[in-house]
């Protein structure tokens, strides 16, 4: 997979000069000028609708820019795509393969499209299948691969023809941490062999590994250079507090509302603060008086500062005054009521066991997280708890109602946000919300009072009459949350709710989730993003359909520290250690 013999790589693989792109009245990119060095991995980062995908498509020679120029290997991108299409490999953000074809058939189709035939094709197939670890799965339908395996197949198809430049549009989205690590190792190997790689990502820990990054926002280039230099912008402004676990959410809420604080996020047992460069006098001293310690900045800190910090609009899900009074007179045991109960929950598809005797309980106001690799059984468990799939064995209750005996009543007490966007794409935002409002039985008065408040607070008011399929990913996720919570359910199921969204949107999303739990909602969430798993009160790690570990985030990290000897392992370290431990035990059995 090295560049063809005789080719000489220029110093810069990509040159952008005053690049602009408009779609009608909308400006997607404006005056982008940058150079990307050959033979390196360059990270492309930015929030939703920043212009990342448009830029990659222009680099791939799929569109003519409105202004400026984009050159690859010293040649206009469109011309290079016409005269030497195999010089460019492009993996789109959405899975661009045929799910009803096998792994082998997808490779054969892409090989024909690229003119790769004969003995050379078979040799290339063997190398790609070995490189990606897909050799044992050539006969499996692409649609039945796990998320990580789909991404590996997408990369394999993009590598057909041995491209000199590889463009990857968010390859880590929807992929568990272990598979993301494997993808990164694959790409690093390609880079060592001389390939130039541009990796668009919503995960800033991935961008931080790149020698250079480009940061876009609203179609403009905010930064180009080494991640380390970007960190200097926030050095001395990042602090960590260590409240007790019982005080953590209150501490998070208090600092979120404090003037001069640009960002607040949970990081394990700590609360991480980013102070503004123009923070009020005395704020630094106040942080230190409350036990705050200065800590080294991360790329995520610099990213949040570059975007102007977190969004501080209050959540519409906070408890209203009338509800406060009602809560004060409620039975004191309500706060610890068990909202979700599973006992031996099992689902079989023939001989395959997708969920194997899954048991856990979630209290009111608690956030319970399910972690696991792709195909571990998380979504299957969700579907059973939502009444969308009948278990083979076991029991499940939602807000005290048995799903097997009174499914309709139980479903009326829960909200469900699916892993894949499941609203109607060809109607407006308002129409989608109206459908769910009617479905949940909201009166016209309730709709008039509730919908404008939710739409405004969730940032959906400007898109109210837009077609749903035209929304940026972050707005689609907000719309899905709004529809799932219209009826103020006591139980909320969130299946990878922030997959693919940027750090700022993720912060805003979790602000709403925390407001819901403060009002007593029990939340069950799956995620592949370990930073947001830190918000959970308890976690269950699932693999092979079974719960293999359960506890608080700190419990899981402490177990990892004991086993590995690491001083301060991350939750991602703990997750991967848990999966690898199970694999070793199964291999020895």
Coordinates of C-alpha atoms in Angstrom, one line a residue:
X1 CA 0.0 0.0 0.0
X2 CA 3.0 2.3 -0.5
X3 CA 2.9 4.9 -3.3
X4 CA 3.8 3.5 -6.7
X5 CA 7.5 3.3 -7.5
X6 CA 8.8 6.3 -9.3
X7 CA 6.4 8.8 -7.7
X8 CA 7.9 11.7 -5.7
X9 CA 5.9 13.2 -2.9
X10 CA 5.9 17.0 -2.8
X11 CA 6.5 18.7 0.5
X12 CA 2.8 19.6 0.6
X13 CA 0.2 17.0 -0.4
X14 CA -2.7 19.5 -0.2
X15 CA -2.7 23.3 -0.9
X16 CA -5.8 25.4 -0.2
X17 CA -5.8 29.0 -1.6
X18 CA -8.7 31.3 -0.8
X19 CA -11.0 28.3 -1.1
X20 CA -14.8 29.1 -1.0
X21 CA -17.9 27.1 -1.5
X22 CA -21.5 28.3 -1.6
X23 CA -24.8 26.3 -2.0
X24 CA -27.3 28.9 -3.2
X25 CA -27.5 31.6 -0.5
X26 CA -25.6 29.4 2.1
X27 CA -21.8 29.8 2.5
X28 CA -20.3 26.4 3.4
X29 CA -16.6 27.6 3.2
X30 CA -15.1 31.0 3.1
X31 CA -11.5 32.0 2.3
X32 CA -9.8 28.8 3.4
X33 CA -6.0 28.9 2.9
X34 CA -3.8 26.2 4.4
X35 CA -1.1 23.7 3.4
X36 CA -1.1 20.0 4.5
X37 CA 2.3 18.3 4.6
X38 CA 2.8 15.0 2.7
X39 CA 3.3 11.7 4.6
X40 CA 1.5 12.8 7.8
X41 CA -1.9 12.4 9.5
X42 CA -3.6 15.8 9.6
X43 CA -6.7 16.1 11.9
X44 CA -9.7 18.1 10.6
X45 CA -11.9 19.2 13.5
X46 CA -14.8 21.5 14.1
X47 CA -18.5 21.6 15.3
X48 CA -21.5 20.4 13.3
X49 CA -22.0 22.3 10.0
X50 CA -18.4 23.7 10.2
X51 CA -17.7 22.7 6.6
X52 CA -15.5 19.6 7.2
X53 CA -17.4 17.3 4.9
X54 CA -17.6 19.9 2.2
X55 CA -13.8 20.5 2.4
X56 CA -13.1 16.7 2.1
X57 CA -15.4 16.4 -1.0
X58 CA -13.6 19.3 -2.6
X59 CA -10.3 17.6 -1.9
X60 CA -11.7 14.4 -3.4
X61 CA -12.5 16.3 -6.6
X62 CA -16.2 15.6 -6.3
X63 CA -17.2 19.3 -6.6
X64 CA -16.0 22.5 -8.2
X65 CA -15.2 25.2 -5.7
X66 CA -17.1 28.5 -5.9
X67 CA -13.9 30.5 -5.3
X68 CA -10.2 29.9 -4.8
X69 CA -8.4 26.6 -5.5
X70 CA -7.6 23.2 -4.0
X71 CA -4.5 21.4 -5.3
X72 CA -3.5 17.9 -4.5
X73 CA 0.0 16.7 -5.3
X74 CA 0.6 20.0 -7.1
X75 CA -2.4 19.5 -9.4
X76 CA -6.0 20.9 -9.4
X77 CA -8.1 18.4 -7.4
X78 CA -10.7 18.0 -10.2
X79 CA -8.1 17.4 -12.8
X80 CA -6.3 14.9 -10.6
X81 CA -9.5 13.1 -9.9
X82 CA -10.1 12.8 -13.7
X83 CA -6.6 11.9 -14.8
X84 CA -5.4 9.8 -11.9
X85 CA -8.5 8.8 -9.8
X86 CA -6.6 6.1 -7.9
X87 CA -4.3 8.7 -6.4
X88 CA -7.2 9.7 -4.0
X89 CA -8.9 7.4 -1.6
X90 CA -12.1 8.8 0.0
X91 CA -14.2 7.2 2.8
X92 CA -17.5 9.2 3.3
X93 CA -19.0 9.8 6.7
X94 CA -22.1 7.7 6.0
X95 CA -21.4 4.0 5.4
X96 CA -21.1 4.1 1.6
X97 CA -21.0 0.4 1.0
X98 CA -23.8 -2.1 0.0
X99 CA -25.2 -3.7 3.1
X100 CA -26.8 -6.5 1.2
X101 CA -23.6 -7.5 -0.4
X102 CA -20.8 -9.6 1.2
X103 CA -17.4 -8.2 2.3
X104 CA -15.9 -9.8 -0.8
X105 CA -18.6 -8.5 -3.2
X106 CA -18.1 -5.0 -1.9
X107 CA -14.4 -5.2 -2.5
X108 CA -14.9 -6.6 -6.0
X109 CA -17.4 -3.9 -6.9
X110 CA -15.0 -1.1 -5.8
X111 CA -12.1 -2.8 -7.5
X112 CA -14.0 -2.8 -10.8
X113 CA -14.9 0.9 -10.3
X114 CA -11.2 1.7 -9.9
X115 CA -10.0 -0.5 -12.7
X116 CA -8.1 -3.0 -10.5
X117 CA -8.3 -6.4 -12.2
X118 CA -6.5 -9.7 -12.7
X119 CA -3.7 -11.1 -10.5
X120 CA -2.9 -7.7 -9.0
X121 CA -6.4 -7.5 -7.7
X122 CA -6.2 -10.8 -5.8
X123 CA -2.9 -9.9 -4.3
X124 CA -4.3 -6.5 -3.2
X125 CA -7.4 -8.2 -1.7
X126 CA -5.3 -10.6 0.3
X127 CA -3.2 -7.7 1.7
X128 CA -6.2 -5.5 2.5
X129 CA -8.1 -8.3 4.2
X130 CA -5.1 -9.3 6.3
X131 CA -4.4 -5.6 7.1
X132 CA -7.9 -5.0 8.3
X133 CA -8.5 -8.3 10.0
X134 CA -11.5 -9.0 7.7
X135 CA -10.1 -12.2 6.1
X136 CA -12.3 -14.6 8.2
X137 CA -15.5 -12.6 7.2
X138 CA -15.3 -12.3 3.4
X139 CA -18.7 -14.1 3.0
X140 CA -20.5 -12.1 5.7
X141 CA -23.0 -9.4 4.5
X142 CA -21.7 -5.9 5.1
X143 CA -25.0 -5.0 6.9
X144 CA -24.2 -7.7 9.5
X145 CA -20.8 -6.4 10.4
X146 CA -20.2 -4.6 13.7
X147 CA -19.6 -0.8 13.5
X148 CA -15.8 -1.2 13.8
X149 CA -15.7 -3.9 11.1
X150 CA -17.9 -1.7 8.8
X151 CA -15.4 1.1 9.1
X152 CA -12.5 -1.2 8.4
X153 CA -14.2 -2.4 5.3
X154 CA -14.8 1.2 4.2
X155 CA -11.1 1.9 4.6
X156 CA -10.2 -1.2 2.7
X157 CA -12.4 -0.1 -0.2
X158 CA -10.9 3.4 -0.1
X159 CA -7.4 1.8 -0.3
X160 CA -8.1 -0.1 -3.5
X161 CA -5.8 1.4 -6.2
X162 CA -3.1 2.3 -3.6
X163 CA -3.9 6.0 -3.2
X164 CA -1.3 8.5 -2.2
X165 CA -3.8 10.6 -0.3
X166 CA -6.5 9.1 2.0
X167 CA -9.5 11.2 3.1
X168 CA -11.5 9.8 6.0
X169 CA -14.7 11.5 7.1
X170 CA -15.2 10.8 10.8
X171 CA -14.2 7.1 10.7
X172 CA -14.5 6.7 14.5
X173 CA -18.2 7.7 14.7
X174 CA -20.4 5.0 16.2
X175 CA -17.3 2.8 16.9
X176 CA -16.3 1.5 20.4
X177 CA -13.0 2.6 21.9
X178 CA -11.2 -0.7 21.3
X179 CA -12.2 -0.6 17.6
X180 CA -11.3 3.1 17.3
X181 CA -7.8 2.3 18.7
X182 CA -7.5 -0.5 16.1
X183 CA -8.5 1.9 13.3
X184 CA -5.9 4.4 14.5
X185 CA -3.2 1.8 14.5
X186 CA -4.1 0.9 10.9
X187 CA -4.0 4.5 9.8
X188 CA -0.7 5.1 11.6
X189 CA 0.8 2.1 9.7
X190 CA -0.3 3.6 6.4
X191 CA 1.3 6.9 7.3
X192 CA 4.6 5.2 8.1
X193 CA 4.5 3.7 4.6
X194 CA 4.3 7.2 3.1
X195 CA 0.6 7.9 2.7
X196 CA -0.9 11.3 3.4
X197 CA -4.0 11.0 5.6
X198 CA -6.6 13.6 6.5
X199 CA -8.8 12.4 9.4
X200 CA -12.0 14.3 10.1
X201 CA -13.1 13.7 13.7
X202 CA -15.5 14.7 16.4
X203 CA -13.2 13.0 19.0
X204 CA -10.6 15.5 20.1
X205 CA -8.4 12.9 21.7
X206 CA -7.9 11.6 18.1
X207 CA -7.1 15.1 16.8
X208 CA -4.6 15.5 19.6
X209 CA -2.6 12.6 18.3
X210 CA -2.1 14.3 14.9
X211 CA 1.1 16.2 14.2
X212 CA -1.1 19.0 12.7
X213 CA -4.7 20.0 12.8
X214 CA -7.1 22.3 10.9
X215 CA -10.0 23.7 12.9
X216 CA -13.1 25.0 11.1
X217 CA -16.1 26.8 12.4
X218 CA -19.0 28.2 10.3
X219 CA -17.0 27.7 7.2
X220 CA -13.9 29.6 8.3
X221 CA -10.5 28.4 9.4
X222 CA -9.9 29.2 13.0
X223 CA -6.6 27.4 13.4
X224 CA -4.0 25.5 11.4
X225 CA -0.9 24.0 13.0
X226 CA 0.4 21.7 15.7
X227 CA -2.1 20.8 18.6
X228 CA 0.6 21.7 21.1
X229 CA 0.7 25.4 19.9
X230 CA -3.1 25.6 20.3
X231 CA -2.8 24.5 23.9
X232 CA -0.7 27.5 24.7
X233 CA -3.8 29.7 24.2
X234 CA -5.4 28.2 27.4
X235 CA -2.4 27.4 29.5
X236 CA -2.8 28.6 33.1
X237 CA -6.6 28.8 32.7
X238 CA -7.5 25.2 33.4
X239 CA -8.3 23.9 37.0
X240 CA -9.5 20.7 38.6
X241 CA -11.8 20.5 41.7
X242 CA -12.4 17.3 43.7
X243 CA -15.9 17.5 45.2
X244 CA -17.4 14.4 46.8
X245 CA -19.5 12.2 44.4
X246 CA -22.7 13.4 46.3
X247 CA -21.8 17.0 45.6
X248 CA -20.5 16.6 42.1
X249 CA -23.6 17.5 40.1
X250 CA -24.3 20.5 42.4
X251 CA -20.7 21.7 41.9
X252 CA -21.0 21.2 38.1
X253 CA -24.3 23.3 38.0
X254 CA -22.9 26.1 40.2
X255 CA -19.7 26.6 38.2
X256 CA -21.6 26.3 34.9
X257 CA -23.6 29.4 35.9
X258 CA -20.5 31.4 37.1
X259 CA -19.5 34.4 35.0
X260 CA -16.0 34.1 33.6
X261 CA -16.1 30.2 33.3
X262 CA -15.9 29.1 29.7
X263 CA -16.2 25.4 30.2
X264 CA -17.1 22.9 33.0
X265 CA -17.0 19.2 32.5
X266 CA -16.9 16.0 34.6
X267 CA -13.5 14.2 34.4
X268 CA -13.6 11.2 36.6
X269 CA -13.7 12.1 40.3
X270 CA -12.9 15.7 39.3
X271 CA -14.7 18.8 37.9
X272 CA -12.6 20.4 35.2
X273 CA -12.9 24.2 34.8
X274 CA -11.7 26.4 32.0
X275 CA -11.6 30.1 32.9
X276 CA -12.0 32.8 30.3
X277 CA -9.0 34.9 29.4
X278 CA -10.9 38.0 30.6
X279 CA -12.4 36.3 33.7
X280 CA -13.5 38.7 36.5
X281 CA -10.8 39.7 38.9
X282 CA -10.6 37.3 41.9
X283 CA -12.1 34.3 40.1
X284 CA -8.8 32.5 39.9
X285 CA -8.3 33.0 43.7
X286 CA -11.9 31.8 44.4
X287 CA -11.2 28.6 42.4
X288 CA -8.0 27.9 44.4
X289 CA -9.8 28.7 47.7
X290 CA -12.3 25.9 46.9
X291 CA -9.5 23.4 46.3
X292 CA -8.9 24.0 42.6
X293 CA -5.5 22.9 41.3
X294 CA -4.0 24.1 38.0
X295 CA -3.8 21.2 35.5
X296 CA -2.2 20.9 32.0
X297 CA -4.6 21.9 29.2
X298 CA -6.0 19.4 26.7
X299 CA -6.9 20.0 23.1
X300 CA -10.6 19.9 24.2
X301 CA -10.0 23.0 26.4
X302 CA -8.5 24.9 23.6
X303 CA -11.3 23.8 21.3
X304 CA -14.0 25.0 23.6
X305 CA -12.2 28.3 24.2
X306 CA -11.9 28.9 20.4
X307 CA -15.6 28.4 20.0
X308 CA -16.4 30.9 22.8
X309 CA -17.0 28.4 25.5
X310 CA -20.1 26.3 26.4
X311 CA -23.7 27.4 25.7
X312 CA -25.1 28.9 29.0
X313 CA -28.8 29.0 28.1
X314 CA -30.7 27.2 30.9
X315 CA -32.2 23.9 30.2
X316 CA -36.0 23.8 29.8
X317 CA -36.1 20.5 31.7
X318 CA -35.2 22.1 35.0
X319 CA -37.9 21.7 37.7
X320 CA -40.4 24.5 37.6
X321 CA -41.7 26.3 40.8
X322 CA -45.0 24.4 40.8
X323 CA -43.1 21.1 40.6
X324 CA -40.8 22.1 43.4
X325 CA -43.7 22.5 45.7
X326 CA -45.1 19.2 44.7
X327 CA -41.8 17.5 45.1
X328 CA -41.4 18.9 48.7
X329 CA -44.6 17.2 49.8
X330 CA -44.0 13.9 47.9
X331 CA -43.2 10.8 49.7
X332 CA -39.5 10.8 50.8
X333 CA -39.0 7.3 49.3
X334 CA -39.9 8.5 45.7
X335 CA -36.3 9.8 45.2
X336 CA -35.0 6.3 45.5
X337 CA -37.8 4.5 43.7
X338 CA -36.7 1.8 41.2
X339 CA -37.7 3.1 37.8
X340 CA -36.1 0.3 35.7
X341 CA -35.8 -3.3 36.8
X342 CA -34.4 -6.2 34.7
X343 CA -34.1 -9.7 36.0
X344 CA -32.4 -12.4 33.9
X345 CA -33.3 -10.6 30.7
X346 CA -32.4 -12.9 27.8
X347 CA -32.9 -12.7 24.0
X348 CA -32.0 -15.5 21.6
X349 CA -32.1 -15.5 17.8
X350 CA -31.9 -19.2 17.0
X351 CA -28.7 -20.5 18.5
X352 CA -27.3 -16.9 18.9
X353 CA -27.7 -15.3 22.3
X354 CA -27.8 -11.5 22.0
X355 CA -28.6 -10.8 25.6
X356 CA -27.7 -13.4 28.3
X357 CA -29.4 -13.1 31.8
X358 CA -29.0 -9.3 32.0
X359 CA -30.0 -7.9 35.5
X360 CA -29.7 -4.4 36.9
X361 CA -31.9 -1.7 38.6
X362 CA -32.0 2.0 38.0
X363 CA -33.4 4.5 40.6
X364 CA -35.2 7.7 40.0
X365 CA -32.8 10.5 39.3
X366 CA -30.0 8.1 38.5
X367 CA -28.0 7.9 35.2
X368 CA -27.1 4.3 34.4
X369 CA -24.7 3.6 31.5
X370 CA -24.3 0.6 29.3
X371 CA -20.8 0.2 27.8
X372 CA -19.6 -2.4 25.4
X373 CA -18.1 -3.0 22.0
X374 CA -20.2 -3.0 18.8
X375 CA -22.4 -6.0 18.8
X376 CA -22.2 -6.6 22.6
X377 CA -26.0 -6.6 23.1
X378 CA -26.6 -3.1 24.3
X379 CA -29.2 -2.1 21.7
X380 CA -30.9 -5.5 22.0
X381 CA -31.3 -4.9 25.7
X382 CA -32.7 -1.4 24.9
X383 CA -35.2 -2.7 22.5
X384 CA -36.5 -5.2 25.0
X385 CA -36.9 -2.5 27.7
X386 CA -38.7 -0.2 25.3
X387 CA -41.2 -3.0 24.4
X388 CA -39.9 -3.2 20.8
X389 CA -38.6 -6.7 21.2
X390 CA -40.1 -9.5 23.3
X391 CA -37.5 -11.2 25.6
X392 CA -36.9 -15.0 25.3
X393 CA -36.7 -15.2 29.1
X394 CA -36.5 -12.9 32.1
X395 CA -38.5 -10.0 33.4
X396 CA -38.4 -6.2 32.9
X397 CA -40.4 -3.4 34.6
X398 CA -40.5 0.3 33.7
X399 CA -41.8 2.7 36.4
X400 CA -43.4 -0.3 38.2
X401 CA -45.2 -1.6 35.1
X402 CA -44.5 -5.1 33.8
X403 CA -43.6 -4.7 30.1
X404 CA -44.7 -8.3 29.3
X405 CA -48.1 -7.8 30.8
X406 CA -48.9 -4.1 30.2
X407 CA -46.6 -3.1 27.4
X408 CA -48.7 -0.1 26.2
X409 CA -49.0 1.4 29.7
X410 CA -45.2 0.9 30.2
X411 CA -44.3 2.5 26.9
X412 CA -46.4 5.6 27.8
X413 CA -44.1 6.1 30.8
X414 CA -40.8 6.1 28.9
X415 CA -39.0 8.2 26.2
X416 CA -36.7 6.5 23.7
X417 CA -34.0 8.1 21.5
X418 CA -32.8 5.5 19.0
X419 CA -29.2 5.0 18.0
X420 CA -30.1 5.8 14.4
X421 CA -32.0 8.9 13.7
X422 CA -35.6 7.6 13.4
X423 CA -37.8 10.6 12.7
X424 CA -39.4 11.5 9.4
X425 CA -36.7 13.1 7.2
X426 CA -38.9 14.6 4.5
X427 CA -41.2 16.7 6.7
X428 CA -40.5 19.8 8.7
X429 CA -39.2 19.9 12.3
X430 CA -42.6 21.3 13.4
X431 CA -44.4 18.5 11.7
X432 CA -42.2 15.8 13.3
X433 CA -42.8 17.4 16.8
X434 CA -46.6 17.6 16.1
X435 CA -46.7 13.9 15.2
X436 CA -45.1 12.9 18.5
X437 CA -47.2 15.4 20.5
X438 CA -50.4 13.8 19.1
X439 CA -49.0 10.4 19.7
X440 CA -48.3 11.1 23.3
X441 CA -51.8 12.7 23.8
X442 CA -50.7 16.3 24.5
X443 CA -53.6 18.7 24.4
X444 CA -53.5 21.7 22.1
X445 CA -53.0 23.9 25.2
X446 CA -50.1 21.8 26.4
X447 CA -48.6 22.0 22.9
X448 CA -48.9 25.8 22.8
X449 CA -47.3 26.2 26.2
X450 CA -44.6 23.5 26.0
X451 CA -43.3 23.4 22.4
X452 CA -42.1 27.0 21.9
X453 CA -40.3 26.8 25.2
X454 CA -38.5 23.5 24.4
X455 CA -37.7 24.5 20.8
X456 CA -36.2 27.8 21.9
X457 CA -34.1 26.3 24.7
X458 CA -32.8 23.5 22.5
X459 CA -31.8 25.8 19.7
X460 CA -34.4 24.5 17.3
X461 CA -36.5 27.6 16.8
X462 CA -34.5 28.8 13.7
X463 CA -35.1 25.4 12.1
X464 CA -38.7 25.0 13.0
X465 CA -40.0 25.1 9.4
X466 CA -36.9 23.4 7.8
X467 CA -37.0 19.9 6.3
X468 CA -35.7 17.5 8.9
X469 CA -33.2 15.9 6.6
X470 CA -31.5 19.3 6.0
X471 CA -30.6 19.7 9.7
X472 CA -27.0 19.4 10.9
X473 CA -26.3 16.3 13.0
X474 CA -26.3 18.2 16.3
X475 CA -29.7 19.7 15.6
X476 CA -31.1 16.3 14.6
X477 CA -30.0 14.9 17.9
X478 CA -31.7 17.8 19.8
X479 CA -34.9 17.2 17.8
X480 CA -34.8 13.5 18.7
X481 CA -34.4 14.4 22.4
X482 CA -37.3 16.9 22.2
X483 CA -39.6 14.3 20.7
X484 CA -38.6 11.7 23.2
X485 CA -39.3 14.0 26.2
X486 CA -42.5 15.8 25.1
X487 CA -44.6 13.9 27.5
X488 CA -42.2 14.3 30.4
X489 CA -41.6 10.6 30.9
X490 CA -40.2 9.3 34.3
X491 CA -37.9 7.0 32.4
X492 CA -35.6 8.0 29.4
X493 CA -33.7 5.6 27.2
X494 CA -30.8 7.1 25.2
X495 CA -29.0 4.9 22.7
X496 CA -25.7 6.6 21.8
X497 CA -27.3 10.0 21.9
X498 CA -24.2 12.1 21.1
X499 CA -22.5 9.8 18.5
X500 CA -20.8 12.0 16.0
X501 CA -21.5 15.4 17.6
X502 CA -18.8 17.8 18.7
X503 CA -17.7 18.5 22.2
X504 CA -19.7 21.8 22.6
X505 CA -22.9 20.1 21.4
X506 CA -22.2 17.2 23.7
X507 CA -21.9 19.6 26.7
X508 CA -25.2 21.1 25.8
X509 CA -26.9 17.8 25.5
X510 CA -25.7 16.6 28.9
X511 CA -26.9 19.8 30.5
X512 CA -30.4 18.8 29.5
X513 CA -29.9 15.2 30.7
X514 CA -28.7 16.4 34.1
X515 CA -31.7 18.7 34.4
X516 CA -34.0 15.8 33.7
X517 CA -32.4 13.6 36.4
X518 CA -32.6 16.5 38.8
X519 CA -36.3 16.5 38.3
X520 CA -36.4 12.7 39.0
X521 CA -36.1 11.1 35.6
X522 CA -34.2 7.8 35.5
X523 CA -31.9 7.7 32.5
X524 CA -30.4 4.6 30.8
X525 CA -27.8 5.5 28.3
X526 CA -25.3 3.7 26.0
X527 CA -22.2 5.5 24.7
X528 CA -18.9 4.8 23.0
X529 CA -17.6 8.1 24.2
X530 CA -15.9 7.5 27.5
X531 CA -15.7 11.1 28.6
X532 CA -19.5 11.3 28.7
X533 CA -19.7 8.0 30.5
X534 CA -18.1 9.8 33.4
X535 CA -21.5 11.6 33.9
X536 CA -23.1 8.2 34.8
X537 CA -23.7 7.3 38.5
X538 CA -23.1 3.6 37.7
X539 CA -21.9 1.7 34.6
X540 CA -22.3 -1.9 33.4
X541 CA -19.8 -3.2 30.9
X542 CA -21.5 -5.7 28.5
X543 CA -19.8 -8.0 26.1
X544 CA -21.1 -11.1 24.4
X545 CA -24.6 -10.3 25.7
X546 CA -23.4 -10.6 29.3
X547 CA -22.6 -8.0 32.0
X548 CA -18.9 -8.6 32.8
X549 CA -18.4 -5.6 35.2
X550 CA -20.6 -3.1 37.1
X551 CA -19.9 -0.2 39.4
X552 CA -19.3 3.5 39.5
X553 CA -16.8 5.0 37.0
X554 CA -14.3 5.3 39.8
X555 CA -14.9 1.6 40.7
X556 CA -14.0 0.5 37.2
X557 CA -10.9 2.7 37.0
X558 CA -9.7 1.5 40.4
X559 CA -10.0 -2.1 39.3
X560 CA -8.0 -1.2 36.2
X561 CA -5.3 0.5 38.3
X562 CA -5.0 -2.6 40.5
X563 CA -4.6 -4.9 37.5
X564 CA -2.4 -2.8 35.3
X565 CA -0.4 -0.8 37.9
X566 CA -1.3 2.5 36.2
X567 CA -1.4 5.5 38.5
X568 CA -4.4 7.2 37.0
X569 CA -6.1 5.2 34.3
X570 CA -8.8 6.8 32.2
X571 CA -12.3 5.2 31.8
X572 CA -11.2 4.2 28.3
X573 CA -8.3 2.4 29.7
X574 CA -10.6 0.6 32.2
X575 CA -13.1 -0.3 29.4
X576 CA -10.5 -1.8 27.2
X577 CA -8.9 -3.7 30.1
X578 CA -12.3 -5.1 31.0
X579 CA -12.9 -6.4 27.4
X580 CA -9.4 -7.8 27.0
X581 CA -9.6 -9.5 30.4
X582 CA -12.8 -11.3 29.3
X583 CA -11.2 -12.4 26.1
X584 CA -8.3 -13.9 27.9
X585 CA -10.6 -15.7 30.3
X586 CA -12.6 -17.1 27.4
X587 CA -9.4 -18.2 25.6
X588 CA -8.2 -20.1 28.7
X589 CA -11.6 -21.7 29.3

